[in-house]
Amino acid sequence: VMHAIHLLGNCVNITNTSRNNEFFITPSITIPAVFELNFYSNGILHVFIKEAVIACSLHAIQSRRYRNGTSGASPSLISQEHLVRKAASLCYLLSNEFSVSLPCQVIYQVCHESVERLIQYGILLVAEQDDQEDVSPSLTEQQWNKKLPEPLSWRSDEEDEDSDFGEEQRDCYLKVSQSQEHQQYITFLQRLLGPLLEAYSSAVIFVHNFSGPVLESEYIQKLHRHLISRTERNVAVYAESATYSHVKNAVKVFKEIGVFKQTQQRKDTILELGTTFLPQSNRQKLLEFVMSFMVL
């Protein structure tokens, strides 16, 4: 432990109490230190990433329920199908940050298996049969893929054609365990994706004032400066949200989903707003989509 602390150098602060001669180790909150610690921590993020996606998707569904209310269903019941699809859409949004599936796997299947794993852990509980029958079927019939512009659809046409995974499976309803230990674990998982989601939501807000055409390299620099400024002014919840790699990946996924359209001029890439996102309302929908996963 002491060797590891020595290697971290100025990234951590060490204090001790004269009374018991106990040592306390806390992370440094300077921007260079935060970025370095974030770099090291990324090495273990993949261990929890699938469960973290499910936990953030749970929050997105529950927060929407509380805002809009429920009709004919217990507010504590969550459609497993809805949860899996919500998680798959988050995986698609963050696909440049991590990969949850092998090339031969469908994201939907991986998310379904992750939900099943949380059921095995006892964090998610399958509702009793009587509760299942009382749930309004309208919850599973909502057109989730129509909440956002078409490019945000998480599943490709090829996946729809080549995979019938889950087509014959009956949807079931889940409850979240209320034990303190499980609630703390869910909160831990949700916070793991906090820096990423804050970076992407801030990037969407930055798009609200987009004026183009602009060089992609110039736009990335401006966006990065904006995120750094948020951290310096203590506006950011997570200082590591200003990491340069998050900026590049956010712009990349924005191009993939149609926020930006790009044209090549010699060696430069020029960005303009895509037709779908010219209306401010669609940019607002994208922001609401990203922020729905965030635990503030």
PDB file of N, CA and C in Angstrom, residues 7 110 266 274:
ATOM      1  N   LEU A   7       3.895   5.865  -5.459  1.00  0.00           N
ATOM      2  CA  LEU A   7       3.819   5.992  -6.916  1.00  0.00           C
ATOM      3  C   LEU A   7       2.811   7.065  -7.327  1.00  0.00           C
ATOM      4  N   VAL A 110     -26.647  -9.147 -24.152  1.00  0.00           N
ATOM      5  CA  VAL A 110     -25.718  -8.865 -23.058  1.00  0.00           C
ATOM      6  C   VAL A 110     -26.433  -8.122 -21.932  1.00  0.00           C
ATOM      7  N   ARG A 266      -9.845  18.926 -48.095  1.00  0.00           N
ATOM      8  CA  ARG A 266      -8.437  18.543 -48.055  1.00  0.00           C
ATOM      9  C   ARG A 266      -8.198  17.645 -46.841  1.00  0.00           C
ATOM     10  N   GLY A 274     -26.615  18.385 -38.225  1.00  0.00           N
ATOM     11  CA  GLY A 274     -27.414  17.524 -39.078  1.00  0.00           C
ATOM     12  C   GLY A 274     -28.836  18.041 -39.175  1.00  0.00           C
TER      13      GLY A 274
END
